JSON list of C-alpha atoms in Angstrom, two decimals:
[
{"chain": "A", "resi": 1445, "resn": "MET", "atom": "CA", "xyz": [119.38, 127.47, 113.17]},
{"chain": "A", "resi": 1446, "resn": "SER", "atom": "CA", "xyz": [122.58, 127.78, 114.27]},
{"chain": "A", "resi": 1447, "resn": "ALA", "atom": "CA", "xyz": [124.65, 125.14, 116.78]},
{"chain": "A", "resi": 1448, "resn": "ALA", "atom": "CA", "xyz": [126.20, 128.53, 118.78]},
{"chain": "A", "resi": 1449, "resn": "ARG", "atom": "CA", "xyz": [123.01, 128.41, 121.17]},
{"chain": "A", "resi": 1450, "resn": "TYR", "atom": "CA", "xyz": [124.24, 124.90, 122.02]},
{"chain": "A", "resi": 1451, "resn": "GLY", "atom": "CA", "xyz": [127.55, 126.00, 122.76]},
{"chain": "A", "resi": 1452, "resn": "GLN", "atom": "CA", "xyz": [131.03, 126.43, 121.20]},
{"chain": "A", "resi": 1453, "resn": "GLU", "atom": "CA", "xyz": [131.78, 122.77, 121.43]},
{"chain": "A", "resi": 1454, "resn": "THR", "atom": "CA", "xyz": [128.91, 121.71, 119.72]},
{"chain": "A", "resi": 1455, "resn": "GLU", "atom": "CA", "xyz": [129.44, 124.15, 117.11]},
{"chain": "A", "resi": 1456, "resn": "ARG", "atom": "CA", "xyz": [133.06, 122.84, 116.53]},
{"chain": "A", "resi": 1457, "resn": "THR", "atom": "CA", "xyz": [131.92, 119.22, 116.34]},
{"chain": "A", "resi": 1458, "resn": "TYR", "atom": "CA", "xyz": [129.45, 119.84, 113.91]},
{"chain": "A", "resi": 1459, "resn": "ALA", "atom": "CA", "xyz": [131.83, 122.26, 111.61]},
{"chain": "A", "resi": 1460, "resn": "ARG", "atom": "CA", "xyz": [134.59, 119.36, 111.90]},
{"chain": "A", "resi": 1461, "resn": "ALA", "atom": "CA", "xyz": [132.21, 116.57, 110.99]},
{"chain": "A", "resi": 1462, "resn": "GLY", "atom": "CA", "xyz": [130.99, 118.47, 107.56]},
{"chain": "A", "resi": 1463, "resn": "PHE", "atom": "CA", "xyz": [127.10, 119.10, 108.52]},
{"chain": "A", "resi": 1464, "resn": "GLY", "atom": "CA", "xyz": [124.84, 122.20, 107.57]},
{"chain": "A", "resi": 1465, "resn": "ALA", "atom": "CA", "xyz": [125.63, 122.42, 103.81]},
{"chain": "A", "resi": 1466, "resn": "PRO", "atom": "CA", "xyz": [122.81, 123.83, 102.20]},
{"chain": "A", "resi": 1467, "resn": "VAL", "atom": "CA", "xyz": [120.11, 122.01, 99.80]},
{"chain": "A", "resi": 1468, "resn": "ARG", "atom": "CA", "xyz": [119.67, 122.24, 96.25]},
{"chain": "A", "resi": 1469, "resn": "ARG", "atom": "CA", "xyz": [116.46, 124.13, 95.86]},
{"chain": "A", "resi": 1470, "resn": "GLY", "atom": "CA", "xyz": [114.20, 122.70, 92.56]},
{"chain": "A", "resi": 1471, "resn": "ALA", "atom": "CA", "xyz": [112.33, 124.48, 90.27]},
{"chain": "A", "resi": 1472, "resn": "ARG", "atom": "CA", "xyz": [109.20, 122.12, 91.16]},
{"chain": "A", "resi": 1473, "resn": "PRO", "atom": "CA", "xyz": [108.69, 121.86, 94.66]},
{"chain": "A", "resi": 1474, "resn": "ALA", "atom": "CA", "xyz": [105.70, 120.50, 96.48]},
{"chain": "A", "resi": 1475, "resn": "ILE", "atom": "CA", "xyz": [104.17, 121.70, 100.11]},
{"chain": "A", "resi": 1476, "resn": "VAL", "atom": "CA", "xyz": [103.81, 118.45, 102.50]},
{"chain": "A", "resi": 1477, "resn": "VAL", "atom": "CA", "xyz": [101.68, 119.79, 105.42]},
{"chain": "A", "resi": 1478, "resn": "VAL", "atom": "CA", "xyz": [102.14, 116.80, 108.04]},
{"chain": "A", "resi": 1479, "resn": "ASP", "atom": "CA", "xyz": [99.20, 116.08, 110.58]},
{"chain": "A", "resi": 1480, "resn": "LEU", "atom": "CA", "xyz": [97.85, 119.44, 111.18]},
{"chain": "A", "resi": 1481, "resn": "THR", "atom": "CA", "xyz": [94.46, 117.53, 112.06]},
{"chain": "A", "resi": 1482, "resn": "LEU", "atom": "CA", "xyz": [92.73, 118.86, 114.78]},
{"chain": "A", "resi": 1483, "resn": "GLY", "atom": "CA", "xyz": [93.88, 116.75, 117.07]},
{"chain": "A", "resi": 1484, "resn": "PHE", "atom": "CA", "xyz": [97.48, 118.06, 116.69]},
{"chain": "A", "resi": 1485, "resn": "THR", "atom": "CA", "xyz": [96.53, 121.97, 116.49]},
{"chain": "A", "resi": 1486, "resn": "GLU", "atom": "CA", "xyz": [93.81, 122.35, 119.18]},
{"chain": "A", "resi": 1487, "resn": "ASP", "atom": "CA", "xyz": [94.95, 121.82, 122.73]},
{"chain": "A", "resi": 1488, "resn": "GLY", "atom": "CA", "xyz": [91.39, 120.56, 123.83]},
{"chain": "A", "resi": 1489, "resn": "PHE", "atom": "CA", "xyz": [92.31, 117.22, 122.54]},
{"chain": "A", "resi": 1490, "resn": "PRO", "atom": "CA", "xyz": [94.86, 114.96, 124.72]},
{"chain": "A", "resi": 1491, "resn": "SER", "atom": "CA", "xyz": [97.57, 114.77, 121.74]},
{"chain": "A", "resi": 1492, "resn": "GLY", "atom": "CA", "xyz": [97.00, 118.34, 120.90]},
{"chain": "A", "resi": 1493, "resn": "ALA", "atom": "CA", "xyz": [98.64, 121.81, 121.48]},
{"chain": "A", "resi": 1494, "resn": "ASP", "atom": "CA", "xyz": [97.61, 124.80, 120.45]},
{"chain": "A", "resi": 1495, "resn": "LEU", "atom": "CA", "xyz": [99.31, 125.14, 117.01]},
{"chain": "A", "resi": 1496, "resn": "SER", "atom": "CA", "xyz": [97.36, 128.55, 115.79]},
{"chain": "A", "resi": 1497, "resn": "ASP", "atom": "CA", "xyz": [100.46, 130.16, 114.76]},
{"chain": "A", "resi": 1498, "resn": "VAL", "atom": "CA", "xyz": [101.67, 127.58, 112.56]},
{"chain": "A", "resi": 1499, "resn": "VAL", "atom": "CA", "xyz": [98.42, 126.71, 110.98]},
{"chain": "A", "resi": 1500, "resn": "GLY", "atom": "CA", "xyz": [98.39, 130.46, 109.84]},
{"chain": "A", "resi": 1501, "resn": "ALA", "atom": "CA", "xyz": [101.92, 130.47, 108.82]},
{"chain": "A", "resi": 1502, "resn": "THR", "atom": "CA", "xyz": [101.07, 127.21, 106.57]},
{"chain": "A", "resi": 1503, "resn": "GLY", "atom": "CA", "xyz": [98.28, 128.71, 104.91]},
{"chain": "A", "resi": 1504, "resn": "GLU", "atom": "CA", "xyz": [100.42, 131.64, 103.98]},
{"chain": "A", "resi": 1505, "resn": "LEU", "atom": "CA", "xyz": [102.68, 129.22, 102.51]},
{"chain": "A", "resi": 1506, "resn": "ILE", "atom": "CA", "xyz": [100.00, 127.48, 100.90]},
{"chain": "A", "resi": 1507, "resn": "GLU", "atom": "CA", "xyz": [98.45, 130.70, 99.45]},
{"chain": "A", "resi": 1508, "resn": "ALA", "atom": "CA", "xyz": [102.08, 131.80, 97.99]},
{"chain": "A", "resi": 1509, "resn": "GLY", "atom": "CA", "xyz": [102.27, 128.55, 96.23]},
{"chain": "A", "resi": 1510, "resn": "ARG", "atom": "CA", "xyz": [98.87, 128.45, 94.60]},
{"chain": "A", "resi": 1511, "resn": "PRO", "atom": "CA", "xyz": [100.09, 131.08, 91.11]},
{"chain": "A", "resi": 1512, "resn": "ALA", "atom": "CA", "xyz": [102.67, 128.53, 90.52]},
{"chain": "A", "resi": 1513, "resn": "GLY", "atom": "CA", "xyz": [100.86, 125.27, 90.68]},
{"chain": "A", "resi": 1514, "resn": "VAL", "atom": "CA", "xyz": [103.05, 124.05, 93.71]},
{"chain": "A", "resi": 1515, "resn": "PRO", "atom": "CA", "xyz": [101.15, 120.78, 94.79]},
{"chain": "A", "resi": 1516, "resn": "VAL", "atom": "CA", "xyz": [100.18, 120.45, 98.13]},
{"chain": "A", "resi": 1517, "resn": "ILE", "atom": "CA", "xyz": [99.83, 117.20, 99.74]},
{"chain": "A", "resi": 1518, "resn": "PHE", "atom": "CA", "xyz": [98.14, 117.00, 103.39]},
{"chain": "A", "resi": 1519, "resn": "THR", "atom": "CA", "xyz": [98.56, 113.87, 105.89]},
{"chain": "A", "resi": 1520, "resn": "ALA", "atom": "CA", "xyz": [96.49, 112.58, 108.79]},
{"chain": "A", "resi": 1521, "resn": "ILE", "atom": "CA", "xyz": [97.09, 109.77, 110.81]},
{"chain": "A", "resi": 1522, "resn": "ALA", "atom": "CA", "xyz": [93.90, 107.85, 111.38]},
{"chain": "A", "resi": 1523, "resn": "TYR", "atom": "CA", "xyz": [92.98, 104.44, 112.90]},
{"chain": "A", "resi": 1524, "resn": "THR", "atom": "CA", "xyz": [90.42, 101.80, 112.26]},
{"chain": "A", "resi": 1525, "resn": "PRO", "atom": "CA", "xyz": [88.53, 101.17, 115.46]},
{"chain": "A", "resi": 1526, "resn": "ALA", "atom": "CA", "xyz": [89.90, 97.96, 115.77]},
{"chain": "A", "resi": 1527, "resn": "GLU", "atom": "CA", "xyz": [93.83, 99.40, 115.32]},
{"chain": "A", "resi": 1528, "resn": "ALA", "atom": "CA", "xyz": [92.74, 102.02, 117.88]},
{"chain": "A", "resi": 1529, "resn": "ALA", "atom": "CA", "xyz": [91.47, 99.83, 120.60]},
{"chain": "A", "resi": 1530, "resn": "GLY", "atom": "CA", "xyz": [93.61, 96.69, 119.82]},
{"chain": "A", "resi": 1531, "resn": "ASP", "atom": "CA", "xyz": [97.48, 95.49, 119.69]},
{"chain": "A", "resi": 1532, "resn": "ALA", "atom": "CA", "xyz": [98.19, 95.42, 115.65]},
{"chain": "A", "resi": 1533, "resn": "VAL", "atom": "CA", "xyz": [99.86, 98.86, 115.83]},
{"chain": "A", "resi": 1534, "resn": "THR", "atom": "CA", "xyz": [102.82, 98.34, 118.04]},
{"chain": "A", "resi": 1535, "resn": "TRP", "atom": "CA", "xyz": [103.48, 102.47, 117.87]},
{"chain": "A", "resi": 1536, "resn": "LEU", "atom": "CA", "xyz": [100.25, 102.71, 120.08]},
{"chain": "A", "resi": 1537, "resn": "HIS", "atom": "CA", "xyz": [101.93, 100.60, 123.07]},
{"chain": "A", "resi": 1538, "resn": "LYS", "atom": "CA", "xyz": [104.11, 103.71, 123.38]},
{"chain": "A", "resi": 1539, "resn": "ALA", "atom": "CA", "xyz": [102.00, 106.38, 122.19]},
{"chain": "A", "resi": 1540, "resn": "GLN", "atom": "CA", "xyz": [98.73, 105.90, 124.13]},
{"chain": "A", "resi": 1541, "resn": "GLY", "atom": "CA", "xyz": [97.17, 108.95, 123.49]},
{"chain": "A", "resi": 1542, "resn": "MET", "atom": "CA", "xyz": [97.15, 108.62, 119.65]},
{"chain": "A", "resi": 1543, "resn": "ARG", "atom": "CA", "xyz": [94.28, 105.67, 120.25]},
{"chain": "A", "resi": 1544, "resn": "ALA", "atom": "CA", "xyz": [91.76, 108.73, 120.10]},
{"chain": "A", "resi": 1545, "resn": "LEU", "atom": "CA", "xyz": [92.89, 109.19, 116.37]},
{"chain": "A", "resi": 1546, "resn": "ILE", "atom": "CA", "xyz": [90.13, 107.28, 115.01]},
{"chain": "A", "resi": 1547, "resn": "GLU", "atom": "CA", "xyz": [88.95, 107.41, 111.34]},
{"chain": "A", "resi": 1548, "resn": "GLY", "atom": "CA", "xyz": [85.74, 109.94, 110.89]},
{"chain": "A", "resi": 1549, "resn": "SER", "atom": "CA", "xyz": [86.33, 111.47, 114.05]},
{"chain": "A", "resi": 1550, "resn": "ALA", "atom": "CA", "xyz": [86.82, 115.30, 114.76]},
{"chain": "A", "resi": 1551, "resn": "GLU", "atom": "CA", "xyz": [90.88, 114.56, 115.75]},
{"chain": "A", "resi": 1552, "resn": "VAL", "atom": "CA", "xyz": [91.82, 113.68, 112.41]},
{"chain": "A", "resi": 1553, "resn": "ALA", "atom": "CA", "xyz": [90.16, 116.15, 110.35]},
{"chain": "A", "resi": 1554, "resn": "VAL", "atom": "CA", "xyz": [92.27, 118.42, 108.61]},
{"chain": "A", "resi": 1555, "resn": "ASP", "atom": "CA", "xyz": [92.14, 122.12, 110.41]},
{"chain": "A", "resi": 1556, "resn": "PRO", "atom": "CA", "xyz": [89.59, 124.07, 108.68]},
{"chain": "A", "resi": 1557, "resn": "ARG", "atom": "CA", "xyz": [91.47, 127.23, 108.86]},
{"chain": "A", "resi": 1558, "resn": "LEU", "atom": "CA", "xyz": [93.73, 125.97, 106.35]},
{"chain": "A", "resi": 1559, "resn": "PRO", "atom": "CA", "xyz": [93.26, 126.94, 103.02]},
{"chain": "A", "resi": 1560, "resn": "ARG", "atom": "CA", "xyz": [92.53, 123.11, 101.53]},
{"chain": "A", "resi": 1561, "resn": "ALA", "atom": "CA", "xyz": [91.32, 123.39, 97.91]},
{"chain": "A", "resi": 1562, "resn": "PRO", "atom": "CA", "xyz": [89.99, 120.40, 95.77]},
{"chain": "A", "resi": 1563, "resn": "GLN", "atom": "CA", "xyz": [92.73, 119.78, 93.84]},
{"chain": "A", "resi": 1564, "resn": "ASP", "atom": "CA", "xyz": [95.22, 119.32, 96.93]},
{"chain": "A", "resi": 1565, "resn": "HIS", "atom": "CA", "xyz": [96.04, 115.33, 97.98]},
{"chain": "A", "resi": 1566, "resn": "LEU", "atom": "CA", "xyz": [95.19, 113.60, 101.10]},
{"chain": "A", "resi": 1567, "resn": "ILE", "atom": "CA", "xyz": [97.61, 111.16, 102.34]},
{"chain": "A", "resi": 1568, "resn": "VAL", "atom": "CA", "xyz": [96.67, 108.66, 105.33]},
{"chain": "A", "resi": 1569, "resn": "LYS", "atom": "CA", "xyz": [99.26, 107.44, 107.32]},
{"chain": "A", "resi": 1570, "resn": "LYS", "atom": "CA", "xyz": [99.61, 104.95, 110.54]},
{"chain": "A", "resi": 1571, "resn": "GLY", "atom": "CA", "xyz": [102.78, 106.01, 111.90]},
{"chain": "A", "resi": 1572, "resn": "ALA", "atom": "CA", "xyz": [105.21, 108.79, 112.08]},
{"chain": "A", "resi": 1573, "resn": "SER", "atom": "CA", "xyz": [106.69, 109.38, 108.53]},
{"chain": "A", "resi": 1574, "resn": "ALA", "atom": "CA", "xyz": [104.60, 110.68, 105.68]},
{"chain": "A", "resi": 1575, "resn": "PHE", "atom": "CA", "xyz": [106.77, 108.64, 103.26]},
{"chain": "A", "resi": 1576, "resn": "PHE", "atom": "CA", "xyz": [106.28, 105.02, 105.80]},
{"chain": "A", "resi": 1577, "resn": "GLY", "atom": "CA", "xyz": [103.48, 102.66, 104.21]},
{"chain": "A", "resi": 1578, "resn": "THR", "atom": "CA", "xyz": [102.08, 105.08, 101.96]},
{"chain": "A", "resi": 1579, "resn": "SER", "atom": "CA", "xyz": [102.32, 106.43, 97.93]},
{"chain": "A", "resi": 1580, "resn": "LEU", "atom": "CA", "xyz": [103.48, 109.71, 99.00]},
{"chain": "A", "resi": 1581, "resn": "SER", "atom": "CA", "xyz": [106.88, 108.95, 97.06]},
{"chain": "A", "resi": 1582, "resn": "ALA", "atom": "CA", "xyz": [105.41, 107.81, 93.98]},
{"chain": "A", "resi": 1583, "resn": "LEU", "atom": "CA", "xyz": [103.11, 110.77, 94.42]},
{"chain": "A", "resi": 1584, "resn": "LEU", "atom": "CA", "xyz": [105.62, 113.25, 94.39]},
{"chain": "A", "resi": 1585, "resn": "THR", "atom": "CA", "xyz": [107.86, 111.44, 91.25]},
{"chain": "A", "resi": 1586, "resn": "GLY", "atom": "CA", "xyz": [104.87, 111.36, 89.49]},
{"chain": "A", "resi": 1587, "resn": "LEU", "atom": "CA", "xyz": [104.08, 115.25, 89.88]},
{"chain": "A", "resi": 1588, "resn": "GLY", "atom": "CA", "xyz": [107.34, 115.93, 88.89]},
{"chain": "A", "resi": 1589, "resn": "CYS", "atom": "CA", "xyz": [108.55, 117.60, 92.43]},
{"chain": "A", "resi": 1590, "resn": "THR", "atom": "CA", "xyz": [112.42, 117.21, 93.59]},
{"chain": "A", "resi": 1591, "resn": "THR", "atom": "CA", "xyz": [112.28, 119.66, 96.67]},
{"chain": "A", "resi": 1592, "resn": "VAL", "atom": "CA", "xyz": [109.47, 119.66, 99.56]},
{"chain": "A", "resi": 1593, "resn": "LEU", "atom": "CA", "xyz": [108.73, 122.20, 101.64]},
{"chain": "A", "resi": 1594, "resn": "VAL", "atom": "CA", "xyz": [107.71, 120.35, 105.23]},
{"chain": "A", "resi": 1595, "resn": "CYS", "atom": "CA", "xyz": [105.22, 121.79, 107.51]},
{"chain": "A", "resi": 1596, "resn": "GLY", "atom": "CA", "xyz": [103.48, 120.72, 110.48]},
{"chain": "A", "resi": 1597, "resn": "ALA", "atom": "CA", "xyz": [103.38, 118.92, 113.73]},
{"chain": "A", "resi": 1598, "resn": "THR", "atom": "CA", "xyz": [104.97, 117.71, 115.65]},
{"chain": "A", "resi": 1599, "resn": "THR", "atom": "CA", "xyz": [108.88, 118.97, 115.09]},
{"chain": "A", "resi": 1600, "resn": "SER", "atom": "CA", "xyz": [110.00, 116.20, 117.03]},
{"chain": "A", "resi": 1601, "resn": "GLY", "atom": "CA", "xyz": [107.82, 113.36, 115.93]},
{"chain": "A", "resi": 1602, "resn": "CYS", "atom": "CA", "xyz": [106.00, 113.53, 112.40]},
{"chain": "A", "resi": 1603, "resn": "VAL", "atom": "CA", "xyz": [107.93, 116.34, 111.16]},
{"chain": "A", "resi": 1604, "resn": "ARG", "atom": "CA", "xyz": [111.59, 114.85, 111.72]},
{"chain": "A", "resi": 1605, "resn": "ALA", "atom": "CA", "xyz": [110.81, 111.73, 110.47]},
{"chain": "A", "resi": 1606, "resn": "THR", "atom": "CA", "xyz": [109.07, 112.87, 107.45]},
{"chain": "A", "resi": 1607, "resn": "ALA", "atom": "CA", "xyz": [112.17, 115.05, 106.68]},
{"chain": "A", "resi": 1608, "resn": "VAL", "atom": "CA", "xyz": [114.52, 112.03, 107.19]},
{"chain": "A", "resi": 1609, "resn": "ASP", "atom": "CA", "xyz": [112.69, 109.59, 104.93]},
{"chain": "A", "resi": 1610, "resn": "ALA", "atom": "CA", "xyz": [112.23, 112.74, 102.24]},
{"chain": "A", "resi": 1611, "resn": "VAL", "atom": "CA", "xyz": [116.14, 113.39, 101.82]},
{"chain": "A", "resi": 1612, "resn": "GLN", "atom": "CA", "xyz": [116.47, 109.60, 102.06]},
{"chain": "A", "resi": 1613, "resn": "SER", "atom": "CA", "xyz": [113.68, 109.34, 98.89]},
{"chain": "A", "resi": 1614, "resn": "GLY", "atom": "CA", "xyz": [116.02, 111.79, 97.12]},
{"chain": "A", "resi": 1615, "resn": "PHE", "atom": "CA", "xyz": [113.83, 114.79, 97.68]},
{"chain": "A", "resi": 1616, "resn": "SER", "atom": "CA", "xyz": [115.40, 117.97, 98.92]},
{"chain": "A", "resi": 1617, "resn": "VAL", "atom": "CA", "xyz": [113.87, 119.58, 101.99]},
{"chain": "A", "resi": 1618, "resn": "LEU", "atom": "CA", "xyz": [112.95, 122.77, 103.09]},
{"chain": "A", "resi": 1619, "resn": "VAL", "atom": "CA", "xyz": [111.34, 123.19, 106.48]},
{"chain": "A", "resi": 1620, "resn": "PRO", "atom": "CA", "xyz": [110.07, 126.75, 106.97]},
{"chain": "A", "resi": 1621, "resn": "ARG", "atom": "CA", "xyz": [110.64, 127.02, 110.70]},
{"chain": "A", "resi": 1622, "resn": "ALA", "atom": "CA", "xyz": [107.22, 129.11, 111.20]},
{"chain": "A", "resi": 1623, "resn": "CYS", "atom": "CA", "xyz": [105.46, 126.22, 109.69]},
{"chain": "A", "resi": 1624, "resn": "VAL", "atom": "CA", "xyz": [106.28, 123.52, 112.21]},
{"chain": "A", "resi": 1625, "resn": "GLY", "atom": "CA", "xyz": [105.41, 123.15, 115.88]},
{"chain": "A", "resi": 1626, "resn": "ASP", "atom": "CA", "xyz": [105.31, 120.88, 118.71]},
{"chain": "A", "resi": 1627, "resn": "ARG", "atom": "CA", "xyz": [103.72, 120.65, 122.30]},
{"chain": "A", "resi": 1628, "resn": "ALA", "atom": "CA", "xyz": [107.07, 121.82, 124.00]},
{"chain": "A", "resi": 1629, "resn": "PRO", "atom": "CA", "xyz": [109.73, 124.23, 123.18]},
{"chain": "A", "resi": 1630, "resn": "GLY", "atom": "CA", "xyz": [112.57, 121.72, 123.97]},
{"chain": "A", "resi": 1631, "resn": "PRO", "atom": "CA", "xyz": [111.69, 118.89, 121.77]},
{"chain": "A", "resi": 1632, "resn": "HIS", "atom": "CA", "xyz": [111.01, 121.23, 118.93]},
{"chain": "A", "resi": 1633, "resn": "GLU", "atom": "CA", "xyz": [114.16, 123.26, 118.97]},
{"chain": "A", "resi": 1634, "resn": "ALA", "atom": "CA", "xyz": [116.65, 120.04, 119.19]},
{"chain": "A", "resi": 1635, "resn": "ASN", "atom": "CA", "xyz": [115.04, 118.75, 116.28]},
{"chain": "A", "resi": 1636, "resn": "LEU", "atom": "CA", "xyz": [115.05, 121.66, 114.05]},
{"chain": "A", "resi": 1637, "resn": "PHE", "atom": "CA", "xyz": [118.77, 121.57, 114.89]},
{"chain": "A", "resi": 1638, "resn": "ASP", "atom": "CA", "xyz": [119.39, 118.00, 113.70]},
{"chain": "A", "resi": 1639, "resn": "ILE", "atom": "CA", "xyz": [117.34, 118.38, 110.55]},
{"chain": "A", "resi": 1640, "resn": "GLN", "atom": "CA", "xyz": [119.15, 121.68, 109.47]},
{"chain": "A", "resi": 1641, "resn": "ALA", "atom": "CA", "xyz": [122.62, 119.91, 110.80]},
{"chain": "A", "resi": 1642, "resn": "LYS", "atom": "CA", "xyz": [121.91, 116.62, 108.34]},
{"chain": "A", "resi": 1643, "resn": "TYR", "atom": "CA", "xyz": [118.50, 115.97, 106.78]},
{"chain": "A", "resi": 1644, "resn": "GLY", "atom": "CA", "xyz": [117.40, 119.70, 105.22]},
{"chain": "A", "resi": 1645, "resn": "ASP", "atom": "CA", "xyz": [117.34, 123.40, 105.34]},
{"chain": "A", "resi": 1646, "resn": "VAL", "atom": "CA", "xyz": [115.40, 125.19, 108.09]},
{"chain": "A", "resi": 1647, "resn": "ILE", "atom": "CA", "xyz": [114.62, 128.30, 106.48]},
{"chain": "A", "resi": 1648, "resn": "ASP", "atom": "CA", "xyz": [112.76, 131.46, 107.53]},
{"chain": "A", "resi": 1649, "resn": "LEU", "atom": "CA", "xyz": [109.10, 131.79, 106.31]},
{"chain": "A", "resi": 1650, "resn": "LYS", "atom": "CA", "xyz": [109.78, 135.02, 103.96]},
{"chain": "A", "resi": 1651, "resn": "ASP", "atom": "CA", "xyz": [112.80, 132.84, 102.54]},
{"chain": "A", "resi": 1652, "resn": "ALA", "atom": "CA", "xyz": [110.23, 130.56, 102.00]},
{"chain": "A", "resi": 1653, "resn": "LEU", "atom": "CA", "xyz": [107.63, 132.88, 100.27]},
{"chain": "A", "resi": 1654, "resn": "ALA", "atom": "CA", "xyz": [110.41, 134.37, 98.20]},
{"chain": "A", "resi": 1655, "resn": "TYR", "atom": "CA", "xyz": [111.00, 131.01, 96.77]},
{"chain": "A", "resi": 1656, "resn": "LEU", "atom": "CA", "xyz": [107.80, 130.08, 96.07]},
{"chain": "A", "resi": 1657, "resn": "GLY", "atom": "CA", "xyz": [107.18, 133.66, 94.69]},
{"chain": "A", "resi": 1658, "resn": "GLY", "atom": "CA", "xyz": [110.22, 133.22, 92.15]},
{"chain": "A", "resi": 1659, "resn": "LEU", "atom": "CA", "xyz": [108.92, 130.22, 90.66]},
{"chain": "A", "resi": 1660, "resn": "PRO", "atom": "CA", "xyz": [107.12, 130.72, 87.19]},
{"chain": "A", "resi": 1661, "resn": "ARG", "atom": "CA", "xyz": [103.09, 131.10, 87.59]},
{"chain": "A", "resi": 1662, "resn": "SER", "atom": "CA", "xyz": [101.18, 128.46, 85.61]},
{"chain": "A", "resi": 1663, "resn": "ALA", "atom": "CA", "xyz": [99.14, 128.50, 83.14]},
{"chain": "A", "resi": 1664, "resn": "PRO", "atom": "CA", "xyz": [95.42, 129.88, 84.23]}
]
């Protein structure tokens, strides 16, 4: 994503600061699918939006990684009834609509349109980042992964938080643009710009598919 759409002064400022260099792409990536649960992918839920295109693109990415045995890790935000109704989770004072994301409810189910397989992992989280308070970093290290392709929702919230924590945890970050979405275009575009400038590479789906397609195939 170019800084040019934000004006020449912005472009000059970021270029002078030395932001936007490409990340290293490792030979052992993982796909982290952030919160593509029904509560976020269907606009009938308070916290949701129609993310059908994002779900479709993410499914294509997952399938492209299968021949090389690329690990897939899904995340879901889910609260106990006590957490959802009480005061223990400070974030829920700010994001009241997310109190509907209760364990076992339809809202926290991974979107069934995604090609989820028995070997895929699931991380349940309470906050925005897929890393905060979870075993994700240890899981990625155990899998031997050095690069993460971050997909999911929302770009301005959990995707951005996950990208920031991923690079701070030592993983190279790639964000396929078609595989992330938000409730509104403004926050979506602004956060893709910031991720590209500071935390990872925002890439086309075609580039992501080519990267995965170039990996050695795993033994049958």
